[in-house]
């Protein structure tokens, strides 16, 4: 099958319905990005991103935008891992994520891992724009290669702003062709999974999270704002998830 | 512009307190990730392309006249580890003291007033270069070189590594260092018109995690 780069956008808007529940006035997807509403806890809207095609492949450009309006509670997950694959086009693929949360809104963005397959080349750009009173739980996991395989090239930048102020801006570049030393003792040290958990809560302004280690490969890091990050590396995706789950339980 | 001013600023004996920091090398040695000159080379290469690139771009931007207060906030966002933020501010404060005594300048005075506990070291470094009549490329060279020279000299002490081997590591990284400086200066120029989002945000998870492990350790040779 030959296909030129696919362009696809999914949009999700969550709105408080005024009766204590959250409605989804916008729930659009196309091609490989299919958002589906599933059963959630009371008060929240839960959406599952279902991959209707494989990818992103080289040359593809995916965009996902999710917004929780004032007082809305939105939880987004994905049905399966996102798998970056090589394409027929030699170009890189792009995956852009834009998340917005208004005052008293809450977004849980908990997709399954991104797996960077040998020969792929993907640029991920995640932008999070939060109002001063917004809440966020965001998990991001990168697995370098399927089991026993070399990774592809992956560059992933994550930035978080609260009331216009940047509290986090980080880019991880790894895989063949990435700047030197990415697999060495300063960056990933031979580990094959890396991830971050970001928790933003207005209450952290009065009661900041304390820095602490979670085993050898992960640390809880209070950010310059009412937010905390957990940065973790692990030998594989399973062990990465275990430590991020442990961290999430701590920060709840 | 005086080239000799660059030598003064980049000199390891410039009294700015850098010798007390290992740039994450001590944590990596204790965790068993650096055990040889080859490991040190790998460590330095990774640090150069992450923390080194970011520091070089911030130093260049400050030297080129970008708003240092905005740069400082952007540097904070690129430093999730509170131990590394504290180290960067402490080093910034010490460099500020030395730079104001060496190259008195209104801009340095203003930054010192805005950040009594210290601004991020690369921002101070860039303004110090500016006060010394140096340019963005000079400031970036200083920052990029410091990002690897600190770990190299610390590792000589930590592992009793042969100083010739450590210097060889630095010499072999020189061509890559020049490339990092080119990228840093290009990003800094872009940031003058597009704002601090144009500056690189290259991160090194093990430097962040290692810095927290190091800060929690009661016995240590280097502050960071």
Tab-separated table of C-alpha atoms in Angstrom:
chain	number	residue	atom	x	y	z
A	1	UNK	CA	0.000	0.000	0.000
A	2	UNK	CA	1.383	3.391	-0.930
A	3	UNK	CA	0.152	6.547	0.663
A	4	UNK	CA	1.499	10.036	0.843
A	5	UNK	CA	1.590	11.637	4.273
A	6	UNK	CA	-1.761	11.567	6.035
A	7	UNK	CA	-3.018	14.718	7.714
A	8	UNK	CA	-5.515	14.145	10.468
A	9	UNK	CA	-6.933	16.198	13.313
A	10	UNK	CA	-9.021	15.220	16.301
A	11	UNK	CA	-10.774	17.780	18.484
A	12	UNK	CA	-12.376	17.315	21.856
A	13	UNK	CA	-14.155	20.030	23.834
A	14	UNK	CA	-15.554	19.283	27.282
A	15	UNK	CA	-18.162	21.613	28.816
A	16	UNK	CA	-19.810	21.572	32.218
A	17	UNK	CA	-23.528	21.031	31.557
A	18	UNK	CA	-24.625	22.965	34.647
A	19	UNK	CA	-26.138	19.848	36.274
A	20	UNK	CA	-22.861	18.461	37.601
A	21	UNK	CA	-21.947	16.458	34.524
A	22	UNK	CA	-19.632	17.135	31.602
A	23	UNK	CA	-20.843	17.245	28.011
A	24	UNK	CA	-18.776	16.913	24.847
A	25	UNK	CA	-20.087	19.530	22.396
A	26	UNK	CA	-17.124	18.760	20.099
A	27	UNK	CA	-15.869	15.221	19.511
A	28	UNK	CA	-14.385	15.099	16.048
A	29	UNK	CA	-11.815	12.874	14.449
A	30	UNK	CA	-10.721	11.808	11.015
A	31	UNK	CA	-8.775	8.980	9.424
A	32	UNK	CA	-6.442	7.468	11.962
A	33	UNK	CA	-7.691	9.540	14.900
A	34	UNK	CA	-11.059	8.443	16.211
A	35	UNK	CA	-12.148	9.776	19.624
A	36	UNK	CA	-14.949	7.765	21.260
A	37	UNK	CA	-16.875	8.657	24.381
A	38	UNK	CA	-16.842	5.866	26.928
A	39	UNK	CA	-18.401	5.437	30.341
A	40	UNK	CA	-16.722	7.641	32.948
A	41	UNK	CA	-17.077	8.405	36.616
A	42	UNK	CA	-19.933	10.679	37.560
A	43	UNK	CA	-19.200	14.291	36.663
A	44	UNK	CA	-16.507	13.528	34.118
A	45	UNK	CA	-16.480	12.857	30.404
A	46	UNK	CA	-14.206	10.047	29.347
A	47	UNK	CA	-12.811	9.765	25.836
A	48	UNK	CA	-10.793	6.991	24.275
A	49	UNK	CA	-8.644	7.712	21.227
A	50	UNK	CA	-9.024	4.681	19.004
A	51	UNK	CA	-6.380	4.232	16.323
A	52	UNK	CA	-8.340	3.476	13.149
A	53	UNK	CA	-5.132	3.086	11.110
A	54	UNK	CA	-1.541	2.384	12.089
A	55	UNK	CA	0.886	5.192	12.384
A	56	UNK	CA	2.065	7.865	12.381
A	57	UNK	CA	4.234	6.867	9.427
A	58	UNK	CA	6.931	9.014	7.874
A	59	UNK	CA	5.357	12.118	6.328
A	60	UNK	CA	2.153	11.928	8.409
A	61	UNK	CA	0.990	14.906	10.432
A	62	UNK	CA	-1.429	14.222	13.281
A	63	UNK	CA	-2.935	16.875	15.519
A	64	UNK	CA	-5.014	16.348	18.629
A	65	UNK	CA	-6.638	19.250	20.461
A	66	UNK	CA	-8.449	18.775	23.738
A	67	UNK	CA	-10.016	21.439	25.865
A	68	UNK	CA	-11.724	21.362	29.244
A	69	UNK	CA	-13.812	24.488	29.686
A	70	UNK	CA	-14.607	26.133	33.004
A	71	UNK	CA	-15.724	23.508	35.515
A	72	UNK	CA	-15.533	20.618	33.022
A	73	UNK	CA	-13.825	17.323	33.852
A	74	UNK	CA	-12.292	15.447	30.957
A	75	UNK	CA	-10.312	12.218	30.957
A	76	UNK	CA	-8.640	11.093	27.744
A	77	UNK	CA	-6.914	7.775	27.176
A	78	UNK	CA	-6.040	5.705	24.144
A	79	UNK	CA	-7.111	2.198	23.193
A	80	UNK	CA	-3.584	1.110	22.287
A	81	UNK	CA	0.010	2.298	22.090
A	82	UNK	CA	0.868	4.834	19.415
A	83	UNK	CA	3.424	3.244	17.126
A	84	UNK	CA	5.775	5.452	15.128
A	85	UNK	CA	6.611	3.559	11.939
A	86	UNK	CA	8.879	4.234	8.991
A	87	UNK	CA	7.004	5.478	5.955
A	88	UNK	CA	7.533	5.224	2.228
A	89	UNK	CA	8.272	8.920	2.326
A	90	UNK	CA	11.646	9.534	3.900
A	91	UNK	CA	10.321	12.595	5.721
A	92	UNK	CA	9.694	12.754	9.433
A	93	UNK	CA	6.226	12.419	10.890
A	94	UNK	CA	4.699	15.021	13.211
A	95	UNK	CA	2.352	14.542	16.127
A	96	UNK	CA	1.107	17.770	17.701
A	97	UNK	CA	-0.961	17.836	20.853
A	98	UNK	CA	-2.565	20.991	22.198
A	99	UNK	CA	-4.286	20.813	25.581
A	100	UNK	CA	-6.179	23.667	27.220
A	101	UNK	CA	-7.832	23.778	30.608
A	102	UNK	CA	-9.864	26.708	31.972
A	103	UNK	CA	-10.346	27.718	35.623
A	104	UNK	CA	-11.931	24.940	37.687
A	105	UNK	CA	-11.521	22.642	34.734
A	106	UNK	CA	-9.707	19.330	35.005
A	107	UNK	CA	-7.973	17.264	32.372
A	108	UNK	CA	-6.496	13.820	32.787
A	109	UNK	CA	-4.417	13.071	29.696
A	110	UNK	CA	-3.309	9.479	30.061
A	111	UNK	CA	-2.553	7.920	26.679
A	112	UNK	CA	-0.816	4.592	26.231
A	113	UNK	CA	2.926	4.745	25.421
A	114	UNK	CA	4.497	5.899	22.224
A	115	UNK	CA	6.685	3.189	20.707
A	116	UNK	CA	9.449	4.382	18.412
A	117	UNK	CA	10.049	1.585	15.907
A	118	UNK	CA	13.382	1.093	14.085
A	119	UNK	CA	13.604	3.304	11.021
A	120	UNK	CA	10.839	5.714	12.092
A	121	UNK	CA	11.366	9.451	12.559
A	122	UNK	CA	8.766	11.269	14.633
A	123	UNK	CA	8.586	14.773	16.111
A	124	UNK	CA	6.120	15.126	18.950
A	125	UNK	CA	5.129	18.570	20.209
A	126	UNK	CA	2.854	18.760	23.239
A	127	UNK	CA	1.682	22.186	24.401
A	128	UNK	CA	-0.354	22.581	27.557
A	129	UNK	CA	-2.018	25.934	28.331
A	130	UNK	CA	-3.621	26.135	31.755
A	131	UNK	CA	-5.591	28.841	33.515
A	132	UNK	CA	-4.490	29.708	37.061
A	133	UNK	CA	-7.212	27.526	38.607
A	134	UNK	CA	-6.907	24.556	36.222
A	135	UNK	CA	-6.031	20.989	37.170
A	136	UNK	CA	-4.022	18.566	35.109
A	137	UNK	CA	-2.664	15.053	35.225
A	138	UNK	CA	-0.582	14.227	32.170
A	139	UNK	CA	1.412	11.119	31.455
A	140	UNK	CA	3.854	10.730	28.613
A	141	UNK	CA	5.781	7.511	27.946
A	142	UNK	CA	8.299	6.808	25.228
A	143	UNK	CA	9.473	3.292	24.509
A	144	UNK	CA	12.566	3.070	22.321
A	145	UNK	CA	12.038	0.216	19.912
A	146	UNK	CA	9.897	-2.897	20.167
A	147	UNK	CA	11.426	-5.660	22.303
A	148	UNK	CA	15.070	-6.229	21.402
A	149	UNK	CA	14.931	-3.799	18.487
A	150	UNK	CA	16.838	-0.583	17.820
A	151	UNK	CA	14.703	2.523	18.269
A	152	UNK	CA	13.721	4.949	15.577
A	153	UNK	CA	14.464	8.627	15.843
A	154	UNK	CA	12.222	10.473	18.236
A	155	UNK	CA	12.149	14.084	19.319
A	156	UNK	CA	9.507	14.997	21.857
A	157	UNK	CA	9.013	18.466	23.341
A	158	UNK	CA	6.603	19.113	26.171
A	159	UNK	CA	5.783	22.584	27.449
A	160	UNK	CA	3.356	23.594	30.169
A	161	UNK	CA	2.169	27.124	30.875
A	162	UNK	CA	0.062	28.201	33.822
A	163	UNK	CA	-1.626	31.589	33.441
A	164	UNK	CA	0.822	32.346	30.626
A	165	UNK	CA	3.926	31.496	32.650
A	166	UNK	CA	6.124	28.615	31.481
A	167	UNK	CA	6.620	26.078	34.270
A	168	UNK	CA	8.081	23.282	32.151
A	169	UNK	CA	9.755	23.116	28.762
A	170	UNK	CA	11.636	19.926	27.962
A	171	UNK	CA	12.700	18.150	24.819
A	172	UNK	CA	14.035	14.625	24.651
A	173	UNK	CA	15.830	13.598	21.466
A	174	UNK	CA	16.913	10.003	20.988
A	175	UNK	CA	17.583	7.295	18.440
A	176	UNK	CA	19.887	7.092	15.432
A	177	UNK	CA	20.642	10.565	14.088
A	178	UNK	CA	19.846	12.302	17.396
A	179	UNK	CA	22.604	14.519	18.841
A	180	UNK	CA	25.444	12.449	20.306
A	181	UNK	CA	25.424	10.988	23.783
A	182	UNK	CA	21.641	10.390	23.952
A	183	UNK	CA	22.196	6.772	24.988
A	184	UNK	CA	25.102	7.603	27.296
A	185	UNK	CA	25.432	8.158	31.058
A	186	UNK	CA	24.126	11.764	31.033
A	187	UNK	CA	20.882	11.188	29.137
A	188	UNK	CA	19.361	7.682	28.989
A	189	UNK	CA	22.258	5.419	30.043
A	190	UNK	CA	21.081	2.501	27.928
A	191	UNK	CA	17.538	2.531	29.324
A	192	UNK	CA	14.825	1.858	26.758
A	193	UNK	CA	11.868	3.698	28.252
A	194	UNK	CA	11.516	7.296	29.435
A	195	UNK	CA	8.496	9.073	30.760
A	196	UNK	CA	7.060	12.025	32.565
A	197	UNK	CA	4.089	12.586	34.758
A	198	UNK	CA	2.905	16.161	35.237
A	199	UNK	CA	0.461	17.080	37.972
A	200	UNK	CA	-0.870	20.625	38.278
A	201	UNK	CA	-3.129	21.607	41.128
A	202	UNK	CA	-3.793	25.121	42.521
A	203	UNK	CA	-3.375	23.711	46.068
A	204	UNK	CA	0.333	23.089	45.349
A	205	UNK	CA	0.869	26.872	45.621
A	206	UNK	CA	0.233	26.676	49.376
A	207	UNK	CA	1.530	23.144	49.887
A	208	UNK	CA	4.350	22.523	47.422
A	209	UNK	CA	5.284	18.977	46.546
A	210	UNK	CA	8.605	17.875	48.056
A	211	UNK	CA	11.402	16.596	45.853
A	212	UNK	CA	12.133	12.907	46.345
A	213	UNK	CA	13.609	9.914	44.604
A	214	UNK	CA	11.468	6.968	43.521
A	215	UNK	CA	14.038	4.205	43.316
A	216	UNK	CA	17.136	4.762	41.187
A	217	UNK	CA	15.522	5.886	37.959
A	218	UNK	CA	12.837	8.382	38.869
A	219	UNK	CA	12.425	11.591	40.826
A	220	UNK	CA	9.521	13.770	41.926
A	221	UNK	CA	10.397	17.348	40.964
A	222	UNK	CA	8.472	20.388	42.215
A	223	UNK	CA	8.288	22.830	39.290
A	224	UNK	CA	8.453	26.630	39.515
A	225	UNK	CA	4.666	26.986	39.918
A	226	UNK	CA	1.786	24.981	41.428
A	227	UNK	CA	2.970	21.895	39.585
A	228	UNK	CA	5.142	18.825	39.925
A	229	UNK	CA	6.850	16.611	37.395
A	230	UNK	CA	7.990	13.053	37.745
A	231	UNK	CA	10.839	12.192	35.407
A	232	UNK	CA	11.609	8.513	35.004
A	233	UNK	CA	13.744	6.153	32.977
A	234	UNK	CA	13.412	2.358	33.015
A	235	UNK	CA	14.647	-0.692	31.118
A	236	UNK	CA	11.230	-1.201	29.483
A	237	UNK	CA	7.734	0.189	29.188
A	238	UNK	CA	6.269	-2.123	31.806
A	239	UNK	CA	8.669	-1.032	34.528
A	240	UNK	CA	8.291	2.601	33.494
A	241	UNK	CA	4.505	2.348	33.942
A	242	UNK	CA	4.970	0.761	37.349
A	243	UNK	CA	7.037	3.687	38.653
A	244	UNK	CA	4.752	6.319	37.105
A	245	UNK	CA	1.717	4.608	38.671
A	246	UNK	CA	3.486	4.681	42.020
A	247	UNK	CA	4.236	8.373	41.525
A	248	UNK	CA	0.639	9.143	40.583
A	249	UNK	CA	-0.603	7.476	43.750
A	250	UNK	CA	1.786	9.677	45.760
A	251	UNK	CA	0.678	12.913	44.136
A	252	UNK	CA	-3.057	12.290	44.308
B	1	UNK	CA	36.085	43.448	21.350
B	2	UNK	CA	39.085	41.943	23.061
B	3	UNK	CA	39.789	38.259	22.518
B	4	UNK	CA	41.817	38.219	25.738
B	5	UNK	CA	38.633	39.124	27.654
B	6	UNK	CA	37.213	35.798	26.480
B	7	UNK	CA	40.209	34.005	27.978
B	8	UNK	CA	39.692	35.793	31.291
B	9	UNK	CA	35.997	34.868	31.400
B	10	UNK	CA	36.548	31.255	30.307
B	11	UNK	CA	39.534	30.656	32.584
B	12	UNK	CA	38.864	27.891	35.086
B	13	UNK	CA	40.570	30.114	37.673
B	14	UNK	CA	38.073	32.950	37.171
B	15	UNK	CA	36.752	33.196	40.744
B	16	UNK	CA	33.132	32.203	40.069
B	17	UNK	CA	32.895	29.040	42.163
B	18	UNK	CA	32.538	26.546	39.320
B	19	UNK	CA	35.199	24.235	40.768
B	20	UNK	CA	32.803	23.167	43.545
B	21	UNK	CA	30.379	21.632	41.000
B	22	UNK	CA	30.801	18.494	38.909
B	23	UNK	CA	27.992	19.051	36.409
B	24	UNK	CA	26.352	15.785	37.408
B	25	UNK	CA	29.552	13.749	37.068
B	26	UNK	CA	29.744	12.859	40.761
B	27	UNK	CA	26.199	11.445	40.751
B	28	UNK	CA	26.990	9.473	37.576
B	29	UNK	CA	30.233	8.114	39.066
B	30	UNK	CA	28.447	7.057	42.281
B	31	UNK	CA	25.713	5.344	40.271
B	32	UNK	CA	28.361	3.449	38.292
B	33	UNK	CA	27.543	5.192	35.022
B	34	UNK	CA	31.032	6.731	34.647
B	35	UNK	CA	33.923	4.343	35.229
B	36	UNK	CA	36.439	5.184	32.502
B	37	UNK	CA	37.634	7.858	30.086
B	38	UNK	CA	35.293	6.368	27.458
B	39	UNK	CA	32.305	6.747	29.812
B	40	UNK	CA	33.391	10.312	30.556
B	41	UNK	CA	33.467	11.067	26.829
B	42	UNK	CA	29.924	9.681	26.448
B	43	UNK	CA	28.737	11.629	29.465
B	44	UNK	CA	30.278	14.873	28.241
B	45	UNK	CA	28.885	14.412	24.726
B	46	UNK	CA	25.369	13.896	26.120
B	47	UNK	CA	25.687	16.855	28.477
B	48	UNK	CA	27.049	19.069	25.705
B	49	UNK	CA	24.062	18.413	23.442
B	50	UNK	CA	21.488	18.893	26.201
B	51	UNK	CA	22.348	21.134	29.170
B	52	UNK	CA	25.327	22.555	27.245
B	53	UNK	CA	23.271	23.544	24.204
B	54	UNK	CA	20.611	25.158	26.387
B	55	UNK	CA	23.186	27.038	28.508
B	56	UNK	CA	25.017	28.209	25.381
B	57	UNK	CA	21.807	29.498	23.789
B	58	UNK	CA	20.780	31.349	26.957
B	59	UNK	CA	24.254	32.869	27.371
B	60	UNK	CA	24.244	33.955	23.725
B	61	UNK	CA	20.758	35.449	24.008
B	62	UNK	CA	21.743	37.435	27.109
B	63	UNK	CA	24.933	38.620	25.403
B	64	UNK	CA	22.914	39.717	22.372
B	65	UNK	CA	20.645	41.832	24.548
B	66	UNK	CA	17.540	39.679	25.182
B	67	UNK	CA	15.605	40.550	28.357
B	68	UNK	CA	17.466	38.719	31.159
B	69	UNK	CA	14.365	38.487	33.376
B	70	UNK	CA	12.462	36.651	30.641
B	71	UNK	CA	15.495	34.473	29.990
B	72	UNK	CA	15.685	33.566	33.651
B	73	UNK	CA	12.032	32.449	33.712
B	74	UNK	CA	12.563	30.385	30.550
B	75	UNK	CA	15.666	28.802	32.097
B	76	UNK	CA	13.621	27.865	35.180
B	77	UNK	CA	11.085	26.041	32.987
B	78	UNK	CA	13.922	24.107	31.327
B	79	UNK	CA	15.289	22.986	34.710
B	80	UNK	CA	12.683	20.744	36.361
B	81	UNK	CA	15.082	19.520	39.072
B	82	UNK	CA	14.938	21.900	42.057
B	83	UNK	CA	18.497	20.853	42.986
B	84	UNK	CA	19.700	21.988	39.558
B	85	UNK	CA	17.723	25.243	39.764
B	86	UNK	CA	19.341	25.959	43.127
B	87	UNK	CA	22.821	25.124	41.768
B	88	UNK	CA	22.274	27.312	38.685
B	89	UNK	CA	21.233	30.282	40.865
B	90	UNK	CA	24.071	29.787	43.307
B	91	UNK	CA	26.578	29.685	40.447
B	92	UNK	CA	24.861	32.718	38.932
B	93	UNK	CA	25.228	34.662	42.156
B	94	UNK	CA	28.916	33.799	42.484
B	95	UNK	CA	29.612	34.669	38.858
B	96	UNK	CA	27.705	37.923	39.291
B	97	UNK	CA	29.981	38.960	42.164
B	98	UNK	CA	33.140	38.237	40.159
B	99	UNK	CA	31.789	39.798	36.956
B	100	UNK	CA	30.659	43.063	38.605
B	101	UNK	CA	34.101	43.454	40.171
B	102	UNK	CA	35.813	42.694	36.863
B	103	UNK	CA	33.590	44.461	34.296
B	104	UNK	CA	31.344	46.974	36.098
B	105	UNK	CA	28.102	47.467	34.152
B	106	UNK	CA	24.646	48.933	34.730
B	107	UNK	CA	23.055	45.830	33.187
B	108	UNK	CA	24.819	43.514	35.626
B	109	UNK	CA	23.816	45.799	38.515
B	110	UNK	CA	20.179	45.720	37.391
B	111	UNK	CA	20.140	41.918	37.109
B	112	UNK	CA	21.764	41.587	40.541
B	113	UNK	CA	19.007	43.824	41.980
B	114	UNK	CA	16.265	41.810	40.241
B	115	UNK	CA	17.657	38.478	41.537
B	116	UNK	CA	19.310	38.989	44.940
B	117	UNK	CA	19.538	35.192	45.376
B	118	UNK	CA	21.068	34.778	41.960
B	119	UNK	CA	19.844	34.456	38.380
B	120	UNK	CA	20.501	31.344	36.281
B	121	UNK	CA	24.236	31.123	35.633
B	122	UNK	CA	24.095	31.137	31.793
B	123	UNK	CA	22.063	34.365	31.855
B	124	UNK	CA	24.646	36.006	34.124
B	125	UNK	CA	27.419	34.592	31.948
B	126	UNK	CA	25.889	36.157	28.839
B	127	UNK	CA	25.532	39.549	30.517
B	128	UNK	CA	29.084	39.311	31.871
B	129	UNK	CA	30.326	38.614	28.338
B	130	UNK	CA	28.352	41.642	27.143
B	131	UNK	CA	29.888	43.788	29.891
B	132	UNK	CA	33.338	42.556	28.824
B	133	UNK	CA	32.651	43.671	25.262
B	134	UNK	CA	32.246	40.122	23.971
B	135	UNK	CA	29.587	38.806	21.585
B	136	UNK	CA	26.944	36.076	21.574
B	137	UNK	CA	29.237	33.522	20.009
B	138	UNK	CA	31.879	34.127	22.689
B	139	UNK	CA	29.320	33.716	25.467
B	140	UNK	CA	28.021	30.506	23.861
B	141	UNK	CA	31.548	29.126	23.584
B	142	UNK	CA	32.134	29.802	27.285
B	143	UNK	CA	28.890	28.119	28.327
B	144	UNK	CA	29.299	25.114	26.038
B	145	UNK	CA	32.887	24.579	27.132
B	146	UNK	CA	31.986	24.888	30.830
B	147	UNK	CA	29.283	22.247	30.330
B	148	UNK	CA	31.983	19.652	29.623
B	149	UNK	CA	35.122	20.995	31.326
B	150	UNK	CA	33.506	20.879	34.778
B	151	UNK	CA	32.583	17.164	34.566
B	152	UNK	CA	35.989	16.343	33.060
B	153	UNK	CA	38.047	17.941	35.822
B	154	UNK	CA	35.684	16.591	38.505
B	155	UNK	CA	36.060	13.060	37.135
B	156	UNK	CA	39.854	13.339	37.388
B	157	UNK	CA	39.369	13.789	41.131
B	158	UNK	CA	36.507	11.330	41.561
B	159	UNK	CA	38.034	8.401	39.667
B	160	UNK	CA	41.714	9.360	39.829
B	161	UNK	CA	41.431	9.452	36.052
B	162	UNK	CA	44.610	10.378	34.190
B	163	UNK	CA	44.358	14.157	33.555
B	164	UNK	CA	45.800	13.602	30.064
B	165	UNK	CA	42.865	11.294	29.267
B	166	UNK	CA	40.347	13.855	30.553
B	167	UNK	CA	41.921	16.631	28.494
B	168	UNK	CA	41.934	14.328	25.483
B	169	UNK	CA	38.171	13.847	25.921
B	170	UNK	CA	37.670	17.617	25.814
B	171	UNK	CA	39.957	18.085	22.811
B	172	UNK	CA	38.125	15.419	20.809
B	173	UNK	CA	34.776	17.071	21.618
B	174	UNK	CA	35.964	20.451	20.275
B	175	UNK	CA	34.517	20.101	16.748
B	176	UNK	CA	31.111	19.098	18.192
B	177	UNK	CA	31.341	21.970	20.637
B	178	UNK	CA	31.706	24.400	17.733
B	179	UNK	CA	28.578	22.921	16.102
B	180	UNK	CA	26.626	23.253	19.347
B	181	UNK	CA	27.704	26.900	19.557
B	182	UNK	CA	26.461	27.511	16.003
B	183	UNK	CA	23.051	26.021	16.868
B	184	UNK	CA	22.914	27.956	20.124
B	185	UNK	CA	23.709	31.303	18.512
B	186	UNK	CA	21.200	30.719	15.690
B	187	UNK	CA	18.486	29.982	18.272
B	188	UNK	CA	19.503	33.009	20.353
B	189	UNK	CA	19.184	35.321	17.339
B	190	UNK	CA	15.760	33.879	16.585
B	191	UNK	CA	14.723	34.404	20.210
B	192	UNK	CA	15.430	38.146	19.892
B	193	UNK	CA	12.436	38.455	17.566
B	194	UNK	CA	10.321	35.387	18.414
B	195	UNK	CA	10.763	35.181	22.176
B	196	UNK	CA	12.189	32.554	24.469
B	197	UNK	CA	10.168	29.639	22.995
B	198	UNK	CA	12.706	29.719	20.138
B	199	UNK	CA	15.461	28.724	22.578
B	200	UNK	CA	16.324	25.025	22.796
B	201	UNK	CA	14.899	22.898	25.622
B	202	UNK	CA	17.071	19.784	25.198
B	203	UNK	CA	16.812	17.692	28.324
B	204	UNK	CA	18.771	14.846	29.869
B	205	UNK	CA	16.607	12.713	32.204
B	206	UNK	CA	19.566	11.162	34.011
B	207	UNK	CA	21.108	14.566	34.765
B	208	UNK	CA	17.831	15.680	36.360
B	209	UNK	CA	17.279	12.446	38.278
B	210	UNK	CA	20.962	12.191	39.257
B	211	UNK	CA	20.946	15.760	40.592
B	212	UNK	CA	18.135	14.887	43.014
B	213	UNK	CA	19.857	11.654	44.097
B	214	UNK	CA	23.027	13.674	44.681
B	215	UNK	CA	21.274	16.389	46.679
B	216	UNK	CA	19.801	13.725	48.976
B	217	UNK	CA	23.204	12.177	49.679
B	218	UNK	CA	24.805	13.205	53.005
B	219	UNK	CA	28.444	12.752	51.884
B	220	UNK	CA	29.563	14.345	48.661
B	221	UNK	CA	32.668	15.914	47.215
B	222	UNK	CA	30.909	18.377	44.871
B	223	UNK	CA	27.864	20.556	45.476
B	224	UNK	CA	26.136	19.341	42.291
